[in-house]
Amino acid sequence: MSDHQPRVLSDINALKALAHPLRQELLARLRRHGPATSADLAAEFDEDRGATSYHLRQLARFGFVTEDTERSSGRRKYWRAVPQDMRLPRHPTDPETAAAADELGRQWLASADRDLTAYLSDRQAFGDFTAAAMHSFGGTTLTAEELTRFGEEYIAFLSRWSRAPEQASPGSRHISVVFHAFPTPEHGDAS
């Protein structure tokens, strides 16, 4: 992740661009495994190269990916994910922005759930990572202000451990980190 300020995705066009399912897959692939060409990604996802190239350009248009100029040569263009702390807007006033943010949030949660379910269904296949993986369920009592600070400290901690795939140590693999911090509903709180 970047040392820059969090990027709150409040631009409806950026939200819509990012919410496209193939774009989500392309961005996740680039984050997890590093730079690739549109041809590489087209083959990997069994998609048309022209369509893959178009979706990468759309992601680049809104600052989610960029050309990896160090790897690119001639017409062979490599793309890499832009490291950033992306966040959904907390209280969008525009209904269209709120709907797009809700949809993107659902996609992110569904992706995290798929990854966790896949891991848990075959933990032993991950060797030493199985013993190193952490699953914790806990809670605390905080004010709204403390909850905000708690979340920011968590993101700062995760940022200190983040690195690009091409900078990873030998034997490294992408690690999914899912974080939820929210008020625990009491019986009758939700309608």
PDB file of C-alpha atoms in Angstrom:
ATOM      1  CA  MET A   1       0.000   0.000   0.000  1.00  0.00           C
ATOM      2  CA  SER A   2       1.010   3.558  -0.510  1.00  0.00           C
ATOM      3  CA  ASP A   3       2.073   6.112   2.070  1.00  0.00           C
ATOM      4  CA  HIS A   4      -0.379   8.530   0.465  1.00  0.00           C
ATOM      5  CA  GLN A   5      -3.751   9.540   1.831  1.00  0.00           C
ATOM      6  CA  PRO A   6      -6.600   7.040   1.489  1.00  0.00           C
ATOM      7  CA  ARG A   7      -8.457   7.173  -1.796  1.00  0.00           C
ATOM      8  CA  VAL A   8     -12.171   7.494  -1.112  1.00  0.00           C
ATOM      9  CA  LEU A   9     -13.982   6.216  -4.187  1.00  0.00           C
ATOM     10  CA  SER A  10     -16.659   8.894  -4.421  1.00  0.00           C
ATOM     11  CA  ASP A  11     -16.450   9.501  -8.198  1.00  0.00           C
ATOM     12  CA  ILE A  12     -19.395   7.669  -9.763  1.00  0.00           C
ATOM     13  CA  ASN A  13     -17.452   7.000 -12.988  1.00  0.00           C
ATOM     14  CA  ALA A  14     -14.506   5.486 -11.105  1.00  0.00           C
ATOM     15  CA  LEU A  15     -16.893   3.358  -9.020  1.00  0.00           C
ATOM     16  CA  LYS A  16     -18.662   2.085 -12.131  1.00  0.00           C
ATOM     17  CA  ALA A  17     -15.352   1.387 -13.865  1.00  0.00           C
ATOM     18  CA  LEU A  18     -14.067  -0.598 -10.918  1.00  0.00           C
ATOM     19  CA  ALA A  19     -17.335  -2.482 -10.352  1.00  0.00           C
ATOM     20  CA  HIS A  20     -17.044  -4.375 -13.660  1.00  0.00           C
ATOM     21  CA  PRO A  21     -16.447  -8.052 -12.719  1.00  0.00           C
ATOM     22  CA  LEU A  22     -13.608  -8.672 -15.213  1.00  0.00           C
ATOM     23  CA  ARG A  23     -11.886  -5.466 -14.129  1.00  0.00           C
ATOM     24  CA  GLN A  24     -12.083  -6.647 -10.532  1.00  0.00           C
ATOM     25  CA  GLU A  25     -10.431  -9.920 -11.560  1.00  0.00           C
ATOM     26  CA  LEU A  26      -7.726  -8.175 -13.587  1.00  0.00           C
ATOM     27  CA  LEU A  27      -6.909  -5.785 -10.750  1.00  0.00           C
ATOM     28  CA  ALA A  28      -6.820  -8.625  -8.202  1.00  0.00           C
ATOM     29  CA  ARG A  29      -4.500 -10.619 -10.483  1.00  0.00           C
ATOM     30  CA  LEU A  30      -2.107  -7.691 -10.890  1.00  0.00           C
ATOM     31  CA  ARG A  31      -2.093  -7.030  -7.144  1.00  0.00           C
ATOM     32  CA  ARG A  32      -1.444 -10.655  -6.263  1.00  0.00           C
ATOM     33  CA  HIS A  33       1.044 -11.663  -8.934  1.00  0.00           C
ATOM     34  CA  GLY A  34       2.515  -8.456 -10.301  1.00  0.00           C
ATOM     35  CA  PRO A  35       2.764  -6.936 -13.783  1.00  0.00           C
ATOM     36  CA  ALA A  36       1.406  -8.631 -16.895  1.00  0.00           C
ATOM     37  CA  THR A  37       0.530  -7.773 -20.486  1.00  0.00           C
ATOM     38  CA  SER A  38      -2.995  -7.679 -21.851  1.00  0.00           C
ATOM     39  CA  ALA A  39      -2.124 -10.776 -23.921  1.00  0.00           C
ATOM     40  CA  ASP A  40      -0.971 -12.645 -20.796  1.00  0.00           C
ATOM     41  CA  LEU A  41      -4.138 -11.672 -18.938  1.00  0.00           C
ATOM     42  CA  ALA A  42      -6.380 -12.510 -21.904  1.00  0.00           C
ATOM     43  CA  ALA A  43      -4.922 -16.032 -22.012  1.00  0.00           C
ATOM     44  CA  GLU A  44      -5.127 -16.425 -18.245  1.00  0.00           C
ATOM     45  CA  PHE A  45      -8.796 -15.379 -18.081  1.00  0.00           C
ATOM     46  CA  ASP A  46      -9.802 -16.900 -21.442  1.00  0.00           C
ATOM     47  CA  GLU A  47     -10.877 -13.488 -22.722  1.00  0.00           C
ATOM     48  CA  ASP A  48     -10.426 -11.627 -25.978  1.00  0.00           C
ATOM     49  CA  ARG A  49      -7.134  -9.700 -25.994  1.00  0.00           C
ATOM     50  CA  GLY A  50      -8.823  -6.549 -27.338  1.00  0.00           C
ATOM     51  CA  ALA A  51     -11.423  -6.638 -24.571  1.00  0.00           C
ATOM     52  CA  THR A  52      -8.764  -7.227 -21.922  1.00  0.00           C
ATOM     53  CA  SER A  53      -6.738  -4.315 -23.280  1.00  0.00           C
ATOM     54  CA  TYR A  54      -9.838  -2.096 -23.190  1.00  0.00           C
ATOM     55  CA  HIS A  55     -10.598  -3.016 -19.569  1.00  0.00           C
ATOM     56  CA  LEU A  56      -6.984  -2.333 -18.548  1.00  0.00           C
ATOM     57  CA  ARG A  57      -7.159   1.091 -20.215  1.00  0.00           C
ATOM     58  CA  GLN A  58     -10.357   1.830 -18.294  1.00  0.00           C
ATOM     59  CA  LEU A  59      -8.692   0.834 -15.032  1.00  0.00           C
ATOM     60  CA  ALA A  60      -5.737   3.064 -15.961  1.00  0.00           C
ATOM     61  CA  ARG A  61      -8.051   5.952 -16.829  1.00  0.00           C
ATOM     62  CA  PHE A  62      -9.242   6.013 -13.219  1.00  0.00           C
ATOM     63  CA  GLY A  63      -5.849   5.392 -11.620  1.00  0.00           C
ATOM     64  CA  PHE A  64      -6.236   1.752 -10.565  1.00  0.00           C
ATOM     65  CA  VAL A  65      -3.479   0.416 -12.839  1.00  0.00           C
ATOM     66  CA  THR A  66      -0.608   1.996 -14.734  1.00  0.00           C
ATOM     67  CA  GLU A  67       1.864   0.953 -17.382  1.00  0.00           C
ATOM     68  CA  ASP A  68       4.993  -0.665 -15.985  1.00  0.00           C
ATOM     69  CA  THR A  69       7.402   1.315 -18.153  1.00  0.00           C
ATOM     70  CA  GLU A  70      10.465  -0.560 -16.861  1.00  0.00           C
ATOM     71  CA  ARG A  71       9.132  -3.845 -18.273  1.00  0.00           C
ATOM     72  CA  SER A  72       7.344  -2.521 -21.350  1.00  0.00           C
ATOM     73  CA  SER A  73       9.130  -2.585 -24.676  1.00  0.00           C
ATOM     74  CA  GLY A  74       7.773  -1.454 -28.024  1.00  0.00           C
ATOM     75  CA  ARG A  75       4.208  -2.636 -28.421  1.00  0.00           C
ATOM     76  CA  ARG A  76       4.540  -5.071 -25.521  1.00  0.00           C
ATOM     77  CA  LYS A  77       2.974  -3.078 -22.683  1.00  0.00           C
ATOM     78  CA  TYR A  78       3.036  -4.384 -19.125  1.00  0.00           C
ATOM     79  CA  TRP A  79       0.440  -3.230 -16.616  1.00  0.00           C
ATOM     80  CA  ARG A  80       0.755  -3.113 -12.837  1.00  0.00           C
ATOM     81  CA  ALA A  81      -1.672  -2.306 -10.046  1.00  0.00           C
ATOM     82  CA  VAL A  82      -1.267   1.092  -8.407  1.00  0.00           C
ATOM     83  CA  PRO A  83      -0.710   0.499  -4.681  1.00  0.00           C
ATOM     84  CA  GLN A  84      -3.369   2.430  -2.808  1.00  0.00           C
ATOM     85  CA  ASP A  85      -5.676   2.366   0.178  1.00  0.00           C
ATOM     86  CA  MET A  86      -9.058   2.356  -1.581  1.00  0.00           C
ATOM     87  CA  ARG A  87     -12.133   3.045   0.507  1.00  0.00           C
ATOM     88  CA  LEU A  88     -15.807   3.294  -0.212  1.00  0.00           C
ATOM     89  CA  PRO A  89     -17.497   6.583   0.672  1.00  0.00           C
ATOM     90  CA  ARG A  90     -19.094   6.513   4.135  1.00  0.00           C
ATOM     91  CA  HIS A  91     -22.168   8.638   3.454  1.00  0.00           C
ATOM     92  CA  PRO A  92     -22.602   9.374  -0.249  1.00  0.00           C
ATOM     93  CA  THR A  93     -25.408  11.870  -0.783  1.00  0.00           C
ATOM     94  CA  ASP A  94     -25.940  11.004  -4.443  1.00  0.00           C
ATOM     95  CA  PRO A  95     -28.191   7.907  -4.754  1.00  0.00           C
ATOM     96  CA  GLU A  96     -26.349   6.651  -7.851  1.00  0.00           C
ATOM     97  CA  THR A  97     -22.988   6.908  -6.065  1.00  0.00           C
ATOM     98  CA  ALA A  98     -24.457   5.175  -3.011  1.00  0.00           C
ATOM     99  CA  ALA A  99     -25.801   2.322  -5.171  1.00  0.00           C
ATOM    100  CA  ALA A 100     -22.496   1.900  -7.022  1.00  0.00           C
ATOM    101  CA  ALA A 101     -20.535   1.945  -3.744  1.00  0.00           C
ATOM    102  CA  ASP A 102     -22.911  -0.634  -2.252  1.00  0.00           C
ATOM    103  CA  GLU A 103     -22.470  -2.894  -5.280  1.00  0.00           C
ATOM    104  CA  LEU A 104     -18.691  -2.610  -5.167  1.00  0.00           C
ATOM    105  CA  GLY A 105     -18.737  -3.333  -1.426  1.00  0.00           C
ATOM    106  CA  ARG A 106     -20.824  -6.465  -2.063  1.00  0.00           C
ATOM    107  CA  GLN A 107     -18.346  -7.590  -4.715  1.00  0.00           C
ATOM    108  CA  TRP A 108     -15.393  -7.082  -2.357  1.00  0.00           C
ATOM    109  CA  LEU A 109     -17.109  -9.044   0.416  1.00  0.00           C
ATOM    110  CA  ALA A 110     -18.125 -11.843  -1.961  1.00  0.00           C
ATOM    111  CA  SER A 111     -14.549 -12.104  -3.259  1.00  0.00           C
ATOM    112  CA  ALA A 112     -13.140 -12.251   0.278  1.00  0.00           C
ATOM    113  CA  ASP A 113     -15.707 -14.915   1.189  1.00  0.00           C
ATOM    114  CA  ARG A 114     -14.823 -17.017  -1.892  1.00  0.00           C
ATOM    115  CA  ASP A 115     -11.110 -16.811  -1.083  1.00  0.00           C
ATOM    116  CA  LEU A 116     -11.646 -17.749   2.573  1.00  0.00           C
ATOM    117  CA  THR A 117     -13.979 -20.621   1.688  1.00  0.00           C
ATOM    118  CA  ALA A 118     -11.521 -21.964  -0.900  1.00  0.00           C
ATOM    119  CA  TYR A 119      -8.673 -21.801   1.613  1.00  0.00           C
ATOM    120  CA  LEU A 120     -10.645 -23.452   4.417  1.00  0.00           C
ATOM    121  CA  SER A 121     -11.843 -26.249   2.129  1.00  0.00           C
ATOM    122  CA  ASP A 122      -8.253 -27.373   1.445  1.00  0.00           C
ATOM    123  CA  ARG A 123      -6.027 -25.876   4.155  1.00  0.00           C
ATOM    124  CA  GLN A 124      -3.440 -28.646   4.082  1.00  0.00           C
ATOM    125  CA  ALA A 125      -2.568 -27.819   0.469  1.00  0.00           C
ATOM    126  CA  PHE A 126      -0.908 -24.624   1.731  1.00  0.00           C
ATOM    127  CA  GLY A 127       1.878 -26.356   3.660  1.00  0.00           C
ATOM    128  CA  ASP A 128       3.699 -24.151   6.173  1.00  0.00           C
ATOM    129  CA  PHE A 129       1.239 -21.345   5.527  1.00  0.00           C
ATOM    130  CA  THR A 130      -1.501 -23.421   7.180  1.00  0.00           C
ATOM    131  CA  ALA A 131       0.175 -23.205  10.585  1.00  0.00           C
ATOM    132  CA  ALA A 132       1.073 -19.552  10.038  1.00  0.00           C
ATOM    133  CA  ALA A 133      -2.442 -18.460   9.035  1.00  0.00           C
ATOM    134  CA  MET A 134      -4.423 -16.604  11.681  1.00  0.00           C
ATOM    135  CA  HIS A 135      -8.128 -16.710  12.361  1.00  0.00           C
ATOM    136  CA  SER A 136      -9.389 -14.681  15.249  1.00  0.00           C
ATOM    137  CA  PHE A 137     -12.772 -13.633  16.484  1.00  0.00           C
ATOM    138  CA  GLY A 138     -12.941 -10.987  19.145  1.00  0.00           C
ATOM    139  CA  GLY A 139     -14.379  -7.681  20.087  1.00  0.00           C
ATOM    140  CA  THR A 140     -13.979  -4.635  22.267  1.00  0.00           C
ATOM    141  CA  THR A 141     -15.961  -1.645  23.481  1.00  0.00           C
ATOM    142  CA  LEU A 142     -15.196   1.653  21.736  1.00  0.00           C
ATOM    143  CA  THR A 143     -16.689   5.056  21.023  1.00  0.00           C
ATOM    144  CA  ALA A 144     -17.272   6.039  17.395  1.00  0.00           C
ATOM    145  CA  GLU A 145     -14.137   8.220  17.523  1.00  0.00           C
ATOM    146  CA  GLU A 146     -12.076   5.345  18.953  1.00  0.00           C
ATOM    147  CA  LEU A 147     -13.420   2.990  16.282  1.00  0.00           C
ATOM    148  CA  THR A 148     -12.267   5.446  13.609  1.00  0.00           C
ATOM    149  CA  ARG A 149      -8.777   5.635  15.140  1.00  0.00           C
ATOM    150  CA  PHE A 150      -8.684   1.829  15.549  1.00  0.00           C
ATOM    151  CA  GLY A 151      -9.410   1.364  11.842  1.00  0.00           C
ATOM    152  CA  GLU A 152      -6.794   3.907  10.788  1.00  0.00           C
ATOM    153  CA  GLU A 153      -4.160   2.263  13.012  1.00  0.00           C
ATOM    154  CA  TYR A 154      -5.021  -1.119  11.509  1.00  0.00           C
ATOM    155  CA  ILE A 155      -4.589   0.221   7.952  1.00  0.00           C
ATOM    156  CA  ALA A 156      -1.264   1.837   8.932  1.00  0.00           C
ATOM    157  CA  PHE A 157      -0.079  -1.479  10.383  1.00  0.00           C
ATOM    158  CA  LEU A 158      -1.077  -3.382   7.235  1.00  0.00           C
ATOM    159  CA  SER A 159       0.662  -0.752   5.099  1.00  0.00           C
ATOM    160  CA  ARG A 160       3.949  -1.362   6.898  1.00  0.00           C
ATOM    161  CA  TRP A 161       3.797  -5.028   5.820  1.00  0.00           C
ATOM    162  CA  SER A 162       2.656  -4.421   2.230  1.00  0.00           C
ATOM    163  CA  ARG A 163       4.978  -4.944  -0.721  1.00  0.00           C
ATOM    164  CA  ALA A 164       4.602  -5.440  -4.436  1.00  0.00           C
ATOM    165  CA  PRO A 165       4.718  -9.061  -5.669  1.00  0.00           C
ATOM    166  CA  GLU A 166       7.974  -8.421  -7.526  1.00  0.00           C
ATOM    167  CA  GLN A 167       9.587  -7.217  -4.260  1.00  0.00           C
ATOM    168  CA  ALA A 168       8.537 -10.233  -2.196  1.00  0.00           C
ATOM    169  CA  SER A 169      11.007 -12.522  -0.465  1.00  0.00           C
ATOM    170  CA  PRO A 170      11.570 -16.030  -1.874  1.00  0.00           C
ATOM    171  CA  GLY A 171       8.864 -18.407  -0.658  1.00  0.00           C
ATOM    172  CA  SER A 172       6.317 -15.592  -0.305  1.00  0.00           C
ATOM    173  CA  ARG A 173       2.760 -15.836  -1.505  1.00  0.00           C
ATOM    174  CA  HIS A 174      -0.122 -13.391  -1.581  1.00  0.00           C
ATOM    175  CA  ILE A 175      -1.919 -13.228   1.763  1.00  0.00           C
ATOM    176  CA  SER A 176      -5.547 -12.120   1.962  1.00  0.00           C
ATOM    177  CA  VAL A 177      -6.324  -9.882   4.902  1.00  0.00           C
ATOM    178  CA  VAL A 178      -9.976  -9.187   5.614  1.00  0.00           C
ATOM    179  CA  PHE A 179     -10.902  -6.738   8.322  1.00  0.00           C
ATOM    180  CA  HIS A 180     -14.322  -5.817   9.663  1.00  0.00           C
ATOM    181  CA  ALA A 181     -14.880  -3.473  12.585  1.00  0.00           C
ATOM    182  CA  PHE A 182     -18.491  -2.522  13.146  1.00  0.00           C
ATOM    183  CA  PRO A 183     -20.982  -2.064  15.978  1.00  0.00           C
ATOM    184  CA  THR A 184     -22.369  -5.375  17.133  1.00  0.00           C
ATOM    185  CA  PRO A 185     -26.135  -5.381  16.557  1.00  0.00           C
ATOM    186  CA  GLU A 186     -28.178  -6.122  19.646  1.00  0.00           C
ATOM    187  CA  HIS A 187     -31.449  -7.986  19.308  1.00  0.00           C
ATOM    188  CA  GLY A 188     -33.952  -5.540  17.857  1.00  0.00           C
ATOM    189  CA  ASP A 189     -31.304  -3.057  16.557  1.00  0.00           C
ATOM    190  CA  ALA A 190     -31.689  -4.001  12.903  1.00  0.00           C
ATOM    191  CA  SER A 191     -35.012  -3.741  11.165  1.00  0.00           C
TER     192      SER A 191
END
